[in-house]
Short mmCIF file of C-alpha atoms in Angstrom, two decimals:
data_model
loop_
_atom_site.label_atom_id
_atom_site.label_comp_id
_atom_site.label_asym_id
_atom_site.label_seq_id
_atom_site.Cartn_x
_atom_site.Cartn_y
_atom_site.Cartn_z
CA UNK A 1 -256.59 59.86 69.25
CA UNK A 2 -259.99 59.92 68.68
CA UNK A 3 -262.34 58.53 66.95
CA UNK A 4 -265.85 58.94 65.81
CA UNK A 5 -268.84 57.04 64.38
CA UNK A 6 -269.45 54.06 64.98
CA UNK A 7 -266.65 51.60 66.30
CA UNK A 8 -266.71 47.47 66.29
CA UNK A 9 -265.28 46.55 69.18
CA UNK A 10 -263.81 42.53 69.21
CA UNK A 11 -262.40 42.63 72.96
CA UNK A 12 -264.36 41.74 76.21
CA UNK A 13 -264.49 44.42 78.72
CA UNK A 14 -265.92 44.05 82.21
CA UNK A 15 -267.50 46.28 84.34
CA UNK A 16 -268.03 45.23 88.42
CA UNK A 17 -271.19 46.51 88.71
CA UNK A 18 -273.50 44.25 87.12
CA UNK A 19 -276.77 46.29 86.81
CA UNK A 20 -279.40 44.59 87.73
CA UNK A 21 -282.38 46.17 86.03
CA UNK A 22 -280.30 45.45 83.11
CA UNK A 23 -279.79 42.08 83.26
CA UNK A 24 -280.22 39.42 80.64
CA UNK A 25 -277.61 39.40 78.51
CA UNK A 26 -275.01 37.37 80.42
CA UNK A 27 -271.22 38.37 80.44
CA UNK A 28 -269.28 37.04 77.64
CA UNK A 29 -267.12 37.85 74.51
CA UNK A 30 -269.56 39.16 72.25
CA UNK A 31 -269.08 41.58 69.46
CA UNK A 32 -271.05 44.66 69.40
CA UNK A 33 -271.93 48.24 67.75
CA UNK A 34 -270.96 51.48 69.61
CA UNK A 35 -272.04 54.85 68.75
CA UNK A 36 -269.35 56.67 70.43
CA UNK A 37 -268.94 60.49 71.31
CA UNK A 38 -265.54 61.66 72.20
CA UNK A 39 -263.81 58.85 70.95
CA UNK A 40 -260.90 58.99 72.57
CA UNK A 41 -262.15 56.79 75.61
CA UNK A 42 -262.93 53.36 73.95
CA UNK A 43 -259.63 53.30 71.59
CA UNK A 44 -258.00 53.75 74.85
CA UNK A 45 -259.79 51.16 77.02
CA UNK A 46 -259.83 48.35 73.99
CA UNK A 47 -255.85 47.61 74.97
CA UNK A 48 -255.76 47.77 78.42
CA UNK A 49 -258.70 45.99 79.77
CA UNK A 50 -258.40 43.25 77.67
CA UNK A 51 -258.85 40.29 80.03
CA UNK A 52 -262.14 41.40 81.18
CA UNK A 53 -266.15 40.61 80.39
CA UNK A 54 -268.45 43.44 79.96
CA UNK A 55 -272.28 43.22 79.59
CA UNK A 56 -272.93 44.37 75.80
CA UNK A 57 -275.60 46.66 76.29
CA UNK A 58 -274.74 48.00 79.46
CA UNK A 59 -271.25 49.62 77.93
CA UNK A 60 -273.95 51.59 76.07
CA UNK A 61 -275.47 52.29 79.01
CA UNK A 62 -272.85 53.48 80.62
CA UNK A 63 -271.67 55.98 78.14
CA UNK A 64 -275.02 57.56 77.96
CA UNK A 65 -275.84 57.45 82.32
CA UNK A 66 -273.53 60.51 82.58
CA UNK A 67 -275.33 62.16 79.88
CA UNK A 68 -279.02 60.90 80.61
CA UNK A 69 -278.47 62.28 84.01
CA UNK A 70 -276.82 65.95 83.91
CA UNK A 71 -278.23 66.72 80.83
CA UNK A 72 -281.60 66.19 81.21
CA UNK A 73 -280.95 66.29 84.96
CA UNK A 74 -285.04 66.59 86.18
CA UNK A 75 -286.94 65.30 82.79
CA UNK A 76 -285.22 61.74 81.96
CA UNK A 77 -286.95 59.64 83.76
CA UNK A 78 -284.41 56.75 83.95
CA UNK A 79 -282.16 59.36 86.11
CA UNK A 80 -285.53 59.82 88.37
CA UNK A 81 -285.34 56.40 88.61
CA UNK A 82 -281.65 56.19 89.35
CA UNK A 83 -281.30 58.19 92.50
CA UNK A 84 -278.51 59.53 93.71
CA UNK A 85 -276.90 56.41 95.71
CA UNK A 86 -276.66 54.46 92.51
CA UNK A 87 -275.26 57.14 90.59
CA UNK A 88 -272.55 57.62 92.71
CA UNK A 89 -272.04 53.69 93.16
CA UNK A 90 -271.31 54.15 89.64
CA UNK A 91 -269.12 57.05 89.46
CA UNK A 92 -266.68 54.84 91.41
CA UNK A 93 -266.68 51.94 88.23
CA UNK A 94 -266.23 55.35 85.46
CA UNK A 95 -263.29 55.54 83.95
CA UNK A 96 -261.06 58.41 84.10
CA UNK A 97 -263.00 59.59 80.44
CA UNK A 98 -266.23 58.92 82.07
CA UNK A 99 -265.56 61.47 84.82
CA UNK A 100 -263.72 63.86 82.28
CA UNK A 101 -266.98 63.99 80.24
CA UNK A 102 -269.07 64.75 83.13
CA UNK A 103 -267.07 66.91 85.24
CA UNK A 104 -267.67 68.84 81.72
CA UNK A 105 -271.53 69.12 81.69
CA UNK A 106 -271.24 70.26 85.38
CA UNK A 107 -269.11 73.19 84.71
CA UNK A 108 -270.68 73.54 81.77
CA UNK A 109 -274.48 72.45 82.08
CA UNK A 110 -276.59 72.05 79.50
CA UNK A 111 -279.17 74.88 77.79
CA UNK A 112 -281.82 71.85 78.95
CA UNK A 113 -280.52 71.82 82.62
CA UNK A 114 -280.75 75.58 82.30
CA UNK A 115 -284.12 75.83 81.72
CA UNK A 116 -285.50 73.63 84.23
CA UNK A 117 -283.83 75.46 86.73
CA UNK A 118 -285.48 76.08 90.73
CA UNK A 119 -285.86 79.82 89.33
CA UNK A 120 -287.90 79.59 85.84
CA UNK A 121 -289.96 76.57 86.65
CA UNK A 122 -290.96 79.51 89.39
CA UNK A 123 -291.23 82.39 86.37
CA UNK A 124 -293.52 79.84 84.50
CA UNK A 125 -295.69 78.70 87.82
CA UNK A 126 -295.90 82.68 88.90
CA UNK A 127 -297.31 84.28 85.39
CA UNK A 128 -299.59 81.65 84.73
CA UNK A 129 -300.56 82.91 88.15
CA UNK A 130 -300.50 86.14 87.37
CA UNK A 131 -302.18 85.70 84.44
CA UNK A 132 -304.90 83.52 86.23
CA UNK A 133 -305.29 85.71 88.83
CA UNK A 134 -305.46 88.93 87.19
CA UNK A 135 -308.29 88.02 84.64
CA UNK A 136 -310.46 85.80 87.18
CA UNK A 137 -314.23 87.55 86.82
CA UNK A 138 -316.46 86.78 89.67
CA UNK A 139 -319.84 84.82 88.78
CA UNK A 140 -321.62 87.51 89.02
CA UNK A 141 -319.66 90.39 86.16
CA UNK A 142 -320.29 86.93 84.24
CA UNK A 143 -323.75 85.93 84.93
CA UNK A 144 -323.98 89.99 83.62
CA UNK A 145 -321.72 89.82 80.51
CA UNK A 146 -323.71 86.72 79.13
CA UNK A 147 -326.51 88.62 79.59
CA UNK A 148 -325.62 91.41 77.78
CA UNK A 149 -324.61 89.48 74.99
CA UNK A 150 -327.56 87.50 74.64
CA UNK A 151 -329.00 90.62 74.71
CA UNK A 152 -326.74 92.37 72.51
CA UNK A 153 -326.99 89.44 69.53
CA UNK A 154 -330.68 88.77 69.88
CA UNK A 155 -331.33 92.23 67.97
CA UNK A 156 -329.71 89.97 64.78
CA UNK A 157 -330.31 86.49 66.07
CA UNK A 158 -332.48 83.89 67.16
CA UNK A 159 -330.88 82.14 69.72
CA UNK A 160 -330.99 78.99 70.05
CA UNK A 161 -331.84 78.51 73.39
CA UNK A 162 -330.46 81.22 76.22
CA UNK A 163 -329.21 77.94 78.81
CA UNK A 164 -326.77 76.38 76.52
CA UNK A 165 -324.77 79.79 76.32
CA UNK A 166 -321.29 78.72 77.23
CA UNK A 167 -319.31 81.55 79.38
CA UNK A 168 -315.11 80.72 79.57
CA UNK A 169 -311.94 82.09 80.06
CA UNK A 170 -308.42 81.06 78.84
CA UNK A 171 -305.02 82.12 77.80
CA UNK A 172 -303.38 82.15 74.95
CA UNK A 173 -299.37 82.41 74.30
CA UNK A 174 -299.44 85.74 71.91
CA UNK A 175 -303.06 87.19 73.03
CA UNK A 176 -303.05 87.04 76.69
CA UNK A 177 -306.54 86.60 78.72
CA UNK A 178 -309.36 85.29 75.79
CA UNK A 179 -313.05 85.60 77.15
CA UNK A 180 -314.94 83.47 74.76
CA UNK A 181 -319.29 83.19 75.28
CA UNK A 182 -320.49 80.85 73.02
CA UNK A 183 -324.40 81.50 71.21
CA UNK A 184 -325.59 78.72 69.73
CA UNK A 185 -328.11 80.24 67.04
CA UNK A 186 -330.98 78.53 65.06
CA UNK A 187 -331.09 82.12 62.67
CA UNK A 188 -330.34 84.92 61.72
CA UNK A 189 -333.32 87.36 61.92
CA UNK A 190 -335.53 88.61 59.08
CA UNK A 191 -334.24 92.00 58.05
CA UNK A 192 -330.33 90.65 58.32
CA UNK A 193 -330.35 87.97 56.19
CA UNK A 194 -328.25 88.45 53.45
CA UNK A 195 -330.00 87.59 51.01
CA UNK A 196 -332.87 89.55 52.26
CA UNK A 197 -331.53 92.86 50.65
CA UNK A 198 -334.74 94.95 50.32
CA UNK A 199 -335.23 98.09 48.73
CA UNK A 200 -331.30 98.13 47.71
CA UNK A 201 -329.64 99.06 44.25
CA UNK A 202 -328.02 95.61 42.94
CA UNK A 203 -326.13 95.02 39.95
CA UNK A 204 -324.64 97.99 38.77
CA UNK A 205 -323.79 98.22 35.49
CA UNK A 206 -322.04 101.46 33.62
CA UNK A 207 -322.96 101.36 29.83
CA UNK A 208 -321.86 105.19 29.36
CA UNK A 209 -319.94 106.97 32.49
CA UNK A 210 -320.22 109.81 30.66
CA UNK A 211 -316.58 110.74 30.08
CA UNK A 212 -317.46 111.68 26.64
CA UNK A 213 -320.84 111.69 25.47
CA UNK A 214 -321.95 113.77 28.65
CA UNK A 215 -324.08 111.80 29.45
CA UNK A 216 -325.00 109.04 32.15
CA UNK A 217 -326.39 105.25 30.63
CA UNK A 218 -326.66 103.09 33.89
CA UNK A 219 -328.27 99.92 34.33
CA UNK A 220 -329.44 98.42 37.66
CA UNK A 221 -331.87 96.35 39.93
CA UNK A 222 -333.89 97.33 42.61
CA UNK A 223 -335.30 94.80 44.97
CA UNK A 224 -338.38 94.66 46.62
CA UNK A 225 -339.83 92.03 48.20
CA UNK A 226 -343.18 90.60 47.98
CA UNK A 227 -344.77 90.54 50.53
CA UNK B 1 -298.05 119.80 101.95
CA UNK B 2 -297.18 116.49 103.82
CA UNK B 3 -296.89 113.15 101.46
CA UNK B 4 -298.66 110.28 102.82
CA UNK B 5 -297.22 106.92 101.65
CA UNK B 6 -298.69 103.73 102.56
CA UNK B 7 -296.57 100.63 103.00
CA UNK B 8 -298.34 97.41 102.10
CA UNK B 9 -297.56 93.86 101.17
CA UNK B 10 -300.45 91.78 100.99
CA UNK B 11 -298.30 89.41 102.51
CA UNK B 12 -297.23 88.84 105.86
CA UNK B 13 -293.91 89.20 107.32
CA UNK B 14 -291.78 90.19 104.28
CA UNK B 15 -290.62 93.45 105.82
CA UNK B 16 -293.34 96.57 105.98
CA UNK B 17 -292.68 97.49 109.52
CA UNK B 18 -289.06 96.88 109.18
CA UNK B 19 -289.55 98.68 105.91
CA UNK B 20 -291.42 101.85 107.38
CA UNK B 21 -288.97 101.73 110.96
CA UNK B 22 -285.87 101.75 108.41
CA UNK B 23 -287.17 104.62 105.24
CA UNK B 24 -288.81 106.56 108.24
CA UNK B 25 -285.35 106.94 110.33
CA UNK B 26 -283.81 107.87 106.61
CA UNK B 27 -286.12 110.57 106.16
CA UNK B 28 -285.48 111.69 109.32
CA UNK B 29 -282.02 111.85 109.34
CA UNK B 30 -282.07 113.69 105.91
CA UNK B 31 -283.61 116.30 107.42
CA UNK B 32 -287.80 115.56 107.24
CA UNK B 33 -290.06 116.02 109.51
CA UNK B 34 -291.27 112.31 109.88
CA UNK B 35 -294.68 110.66 111.29
CA UNK B 36 -294.71 107.16 110.95
CA UNK B 37 -298.28 105.10 111.52
CA UNK B 38 -298.78 101.54 112.78
CA UNK B 39 -302.08 101.08 111.21
CA UNK B 40 -302.18 97.31 112.57
CA UNK B 41 -304.50 98.40 114.97
CA UNK B 42 -304.64 94.97 116.86
CA UNK B 43 -301.25 93.75 116.22
CA UNK B 44 -299.14 96.30 116.00
CA UNK B 45 -295.34 96.20 116.21
CA UNK B 46 -293.75 99.50 115.09
CA UNK B 47 -293.06 100.30 118.90
CA UNK B 48 -290.64 97.51 119.10
CA UNK B 49 -289.10 97.90 115.49
CA UNK B 50 -288.07 101.83 116.83
CA UNK B 51 -287.46 100.37 120.28
CA UNK B 52 -290.06 102.76 121.85
CA UNK B 53 -292.62 99.53 123.50
CA UNK B 54 -292.08 101.43 126.61
CA UNK B 55 -292.97 104.80 126.22
CA UNK B 56 -296.42 104.39 124.12
CA UNK B 57 -298.98 106.14 125.89
CA UNK B 58 -301.86 106.41 123.52
CA UNK B 59 -302.96 104.33 121.42
CA UNK B 60 -305.90 105.58 118.18
CA UNK B 61 -308.34 103.69 120.53
CA UNK B 62 -308.10 105.99 122.83
CA UNK B 63 -307.98 109.35 121.00
CA UNK B 64 -310.92 111.11 121.38
CA UNK B 65 -312.08 111.90 117.69
CA UNK B 66 -315.34 113.39 116.65
CA UNK B 67 -316.17 110.09 114.74
CA UNK B 68 -317.44 107.19 116.62
CA UNK B 69 -316.96 104.82 113.90
CA UNK B 70 -313.09 104.23 115.11
CA UNK B 71 -312.33 103.29 111.26
CA UNK B 72 -312.55 106.91 109.93
CA UNK B 73 -309.92 108.22 113.00
CA UNK B 74 -306.92 107.54 110.52
CA UNK B 75 -308.23 110.12 108.49
CA UNK B 76 -309.15 111.83 110.72
CA UNK B 77 -305.51 111.88 112.23
CA UNK B 78 -303.85 111.83 108.98
CA UNK B 79 -305.79 115.53 108.47
CA UNK B 80 -304.94 116.90 111.57
CA UNK B 81 -301.87 116.43 111.09
CA UNK B 82 -302.17 117.95 108.02
CA UNK B 83 -303.88 121.10 109.20
CA UNK B 84 -301.60 121.46 112.19
CA UNK B 85 -300.19 124.98 112.51
CA UNK B 86 -297.07 125.18 114.11
CA UNK B 87 -294.78 122.94 111.30
CA UNK B 88 -296.84 119.73 109.12
CA UNK B 89 -295.11 116.91 108.45
CA UNK B 90 -293.45 116.49 105.28
CA UNK B 91 -294.17 112.45 104.81
CA UNK B 92 -296.45 110.56 107.02
CA UNK B 93 -295.68 106.80 106.74
CA UNK B 94 -298.51 104.65 106.85
CA UNK B 95 -297.41 100.67 107.91
CA UNK B 96 -300.58 98.73 106.87
CA UNK B 97 -301.29 95.14 108.23
CA UNK B 98 -301.28 92.29 106.03
CA UNK B 99 -304.55 90.98 103.68
CA UNK B 100 -306.55 92.31 101.82
CA UNK B 101 -309.69 93.30 104.50
CA UNK B 102 -310.99 95.84 105.79
CA UNK B 103 -308.28 96.33 108.28
CA UNK B 104 -306.06 97.43 104.40
CA UNK B 105 -309.06 99.15 103.71
CA UNK B 106 -308.59 101.75 106.52
CA UNK B 107 -305.42 102.36 106.10
CA UNK B 108 -304.84 103.09 102.83
CA UNK B 109 -307.96 105.64 103.13
CA UNK B 110 -306.16 108.89 103.36
CA UNK B 111 -302.65 107.93 101.33
CA UNK B 112 -302.49 108.79 97.49
CA UNK B 113 -299.18 107.21 97.21
CA UNK B 114 -297.93 103.58 98.40
CA UNK B 115 -294.84 101.80 98.67
CA UNK B 116 -295.41 97.95 97.70
CA UNK B 117 -292.95 95.18 99.93
CA UNK B 118 -292.40 91.89 98.38
CA UNK B 119 -289.59 89.41 98.70
CA UNK B 120 -288.71 87.31 95.93
CA UNK B 121 -290.83 84.26 96.64
CA UNK B 122 -293.73 82.93 94.35
CA UNK B 123 -296.30 83.47 97.25
CA UNK B 124 -295.50 87.61 98.05
CA UNK B 125 -295.44 88.41 94.85
CA UNK B 126 -298.73 86.60 93.81
CA UNK B 127 -300.17 88.79 96.71
CA UNK B 128 -298.08 91.67 95.86
CA UNK B 129 -300.39 91.28 92.18
CA UNK B 130 -303.39 91.06 93.87
CA UNK B 131 -303.06 93.89 96.17
CA UNK B 132 -301.69 96.43 93.46
CA UNK B 133 -305.23 95.46 91.75
CA UNK B 134 -306.44 96.54 94.83
CA UNK B 135 -304.64 99.46 95.14
CA UNK B 136 -305.77 101.03 91.28
CA UNK B 137 -308.96 100.17 91.80
CA UNK B 138 -309.07 102.63 95.14
CA UNK B 139 -307.55 105.70 93.41
CA UNK B 140 -303.74 105.48 94.17
CA UNK B 141 -302.26 104.90 91.04
CA UNK B 142 -298.49 106.36 92.00
CA UNK B 143 -297.11 102.58 93.18
CA UNK B 144 -293.63 101.71 93.74
CA UNK B 145 -292.07 98.80 94.57
CA UNK B 146 -289.37 97.47 97.34
CA UNK B 147 -287.40 94.22 96.48
CA UNK B 148 -286.92 92.77 100.25
CA UNK B 149 -284.57 89.62 101.27
CA UNK B 150 -282.71 89.17 98.59
CA UNK B 151 -280.02 86.35 98.46
CA UNK B 152 -277.84 87.24 95.75
CA UNK B 153 -276.17 83.87 96.14
CA UNK B 154 -279.21 81.60 95.01
CA UNK B 155 -279.84 84.47 92.20
CA UNK B 156 -276.98 83.70 90.60
CA UNK B 157 -277.64 80.07 91.37
CA UNK B 158 -280.68 80.71 89.37
CA UNK B 159 -282.79 79.05 92.48
CA UNK B 160 -284.58 82.27 93.36
CA UNK B 161 -285.87 84.42 90.78
CA UNK B 162 -283.95 87.60 90.17
CA UNK B 163 -285.30 91.20 90.61
CA UNK B 164 -285.34 91.75 87.19
CA UNK B 165 -287.51 89.05 86.28
CA UNK B 166 -289.76 90.14 89.28
CA UNK B 167 -289.71 93.77 87.45
CA UNK B 168 -291.05 92.65 84.32
CA UNK B 169 -293.83 90.27 85.59
CA UNK B 170 -295.48 92.90 88.11
CA UNK B 171 -294.27 95.98 86.19
CA UNK B 172 -294.22 98.27 88.63
CA UNK B 173 -290.85 101.02 89.18
CA UNK B 174 -288.38 99.91 91.67
CA UNK B 175 -287.56 101.83 94.65
CA UNK B 176 -285.22 99.60 96.08
CA UNK B 177 -283.44 96.04 96.67
CA UNK B 178 -282.62 94.99 100.04
CA UNK B 179 -280.21 92.28 100.82
CA UNK B 180 -281.12 89.69 103.26
CA UNK B 181 -279.05 90.48 106.57
CA UNK B 182 -279.18 89.08 109.75
CA UNK B 183 -278.50 92.41 111.18
CA UNK B 184 -282.20 93.17 110.76
CA UNK B 185 -283.07 90.12 112.98
CA UNK B 186 -280.42 91.53 115.93
CA UNK B 187 -281.44 94.88 115.28
CA UNK B 188 -284.98 94.10 115.97
CA UNK B 189 -284.26 92.63 118.64
CA UNK B 190 -282.43 95.17 120.82
CA UNK B 191 -284.54 97.77 119.50
CA UNK B 192 -282.12 99.97 117.89
CA UNK B 193 -283.08 100.06 114.13
CA UNK B 194 -280.71 98.80 111.76
CA UNK B 195 -279.85 102.44 109.69
CA UNK B 196 -278.06 103.68 112.82
CA UNK B 197 -275.34 101.22 113.15
CA UNK B 198 -271.82 102.17 112.59
CA UNK B 199 -270.48 101.05 110.66
CA UNK B 200 -273.64 100.37 108.73
CA UNK B 201 -274.78 97.52 108.17
CA UNK B 202 -275.62 96.13 104.16
CA UNK B 203 -279.31 96.33 104.08
CA UNK B 204 -278.87 99.80 106.33
CA UNK B 205 -278.04 100.96 103.23
CA UNK B 206 -279.94 100.10 101.28
CA UNK B 207 -282.67 101.34 102.89
CA UNK B 208 -280.74 104.91 103.11
CA UNK B 209 -280.75 104.12 99.17
CA UNK B 210 -284.30 103.76 99.31
CA UNK B 211 -285.17 106.26 101.15
CA UNK B 212 -283.34 109.47 98.87
CA UNK B 213 -285.43 107.57 96.06
CA UNK B 214 -288.55 108.29 97.62
CA UNK B 215 -287.38 111.52 98.16
CA UNK B 216 -286.66 112.34 94.50
CA UNK B 217 -289.11 110.48 93.58
CA UNK B 218 -286.91 108.47 91.37
CA UNK B 219 -286.89 104.54 91.19
CA UNK B 220 -283.59 102.82 89.85
CA UNK B 221 -283.37 99.96 87.26
CA UNK B 222 -282.89 96.23 88.51
CA UNK B 223 -279.22 95.02 87.81
CA UNK B 224 -277.69 91.76 89.37
CA UNK B 225 -276.10 93.15 92.23
CA UNK B 226 -272.76 91.88 93.03
CA UNK B 227 -271.89 89.46 96.23
CA UNK B 228 -269.36 90.47 98.53
CA UNK B 229 -266.60 88.79 97.37
CA UNK B 230 -265.72 86.49 100.28
CA UNK B 231 -262.30 84.75 100.85
CA UNK B 232 -262.13 81.18 99.31
CA UNK B 233 -259.69 78.87 100.70
CA UNK B 234 -257.82 77.05 98.48
CA UNK B 235 -259.66 73.34 98.48
CA UNK B 236 -263.33 75.31 98.63
CA UNK B 237 -262.52 75.54 95.03
CA UNK B 238 -263.35 72.01 94.72
CA UNK B 239 -266.22 72.12 97.03
CA UNK B 240 -267.85 75.10 95.83
#
């Protein structure tokens, strides 16, 4: 019989293996709330193990631990801390249904295990390495790039200080390798400033576009700098 | 006109000389006139692979060339082979030294095609990528890849990268996939080349296929190679 959801178990259950790093609660008769995932285990346990005492925390720990080890095999710090020996010790004490759950997780590994497999780790590392190797540029080239860019920009802007120019290579998952040159600018050079459009025609207004009357009436502003 | 092919890898020990010897022999068995040159002047091994170490008469150091600089001797040799009055070779395979220093630059000078040998380890793949960059800089655009020492059991167990992954990352056409085979070591020890074995070894068959693809200038698609099914006992199901 399967029980899902919260289950209050009023019986006392025992564990032979007291987990020393989960101490604090002395074994006694306790009421506890249990979240059951695959609940048939618990409904079967209650009637059979009536005379036993258990640490209430550890029962939550017991159900969670197989999932912790198998589910986040390399990622869960708890699993890593416990190590293989304590897992084996614990495995001896697991009930049949807990073992069944564990076996299921071994035979059908969850996507989290797949992702952290050796092959995938190697693939990720190789990708990063190939990116950085392929786009590493020599120091000489760096100097030349900076110099050329500064030269090109100084036609249009006044550069704050040539020493403060920064050059960096980084990778981006969408674009790939990104070269960025950061140039601090004091101000735009006179002839390229936006407001200063000497000799240009602005504010063009067509009073009559000549569709019907045959003549065009235009009003516009012609800018002359007053130097 | 002979096809001049360099066999290179960057990383040492991945199987350049083994590939040169076996692919060269397979080509010869197909009827082509093949000359295999070991361009590693200091540490030569091609003679050992072919079982010819007792029959080495001259090395390139001893031959008289019009060039005093020995580095140009290889180019001179290849040109001399090309200009032979009698039949000139169909294939000239150049076995390169490991590394990316002057030895490699010398070795790739006379060639127009390259075969890059790599394994499925992150170290050799990184070096293979470096060498690809170098080859392309030196004008060799026709680069094909041979993946060596492939362990399909580890690929299935997600412990080793797969050939498909490697092909995506390096972006080179695949000439052949050679499985890890202990026959390679045995045949090197005996000095009897792998492809001449009867019955043929797995790796030998793969080398022959690679040689045929080299001739046809064809490349293969990476697929998941199936292992030969082992005879499993009843209890191995539980032990794995």
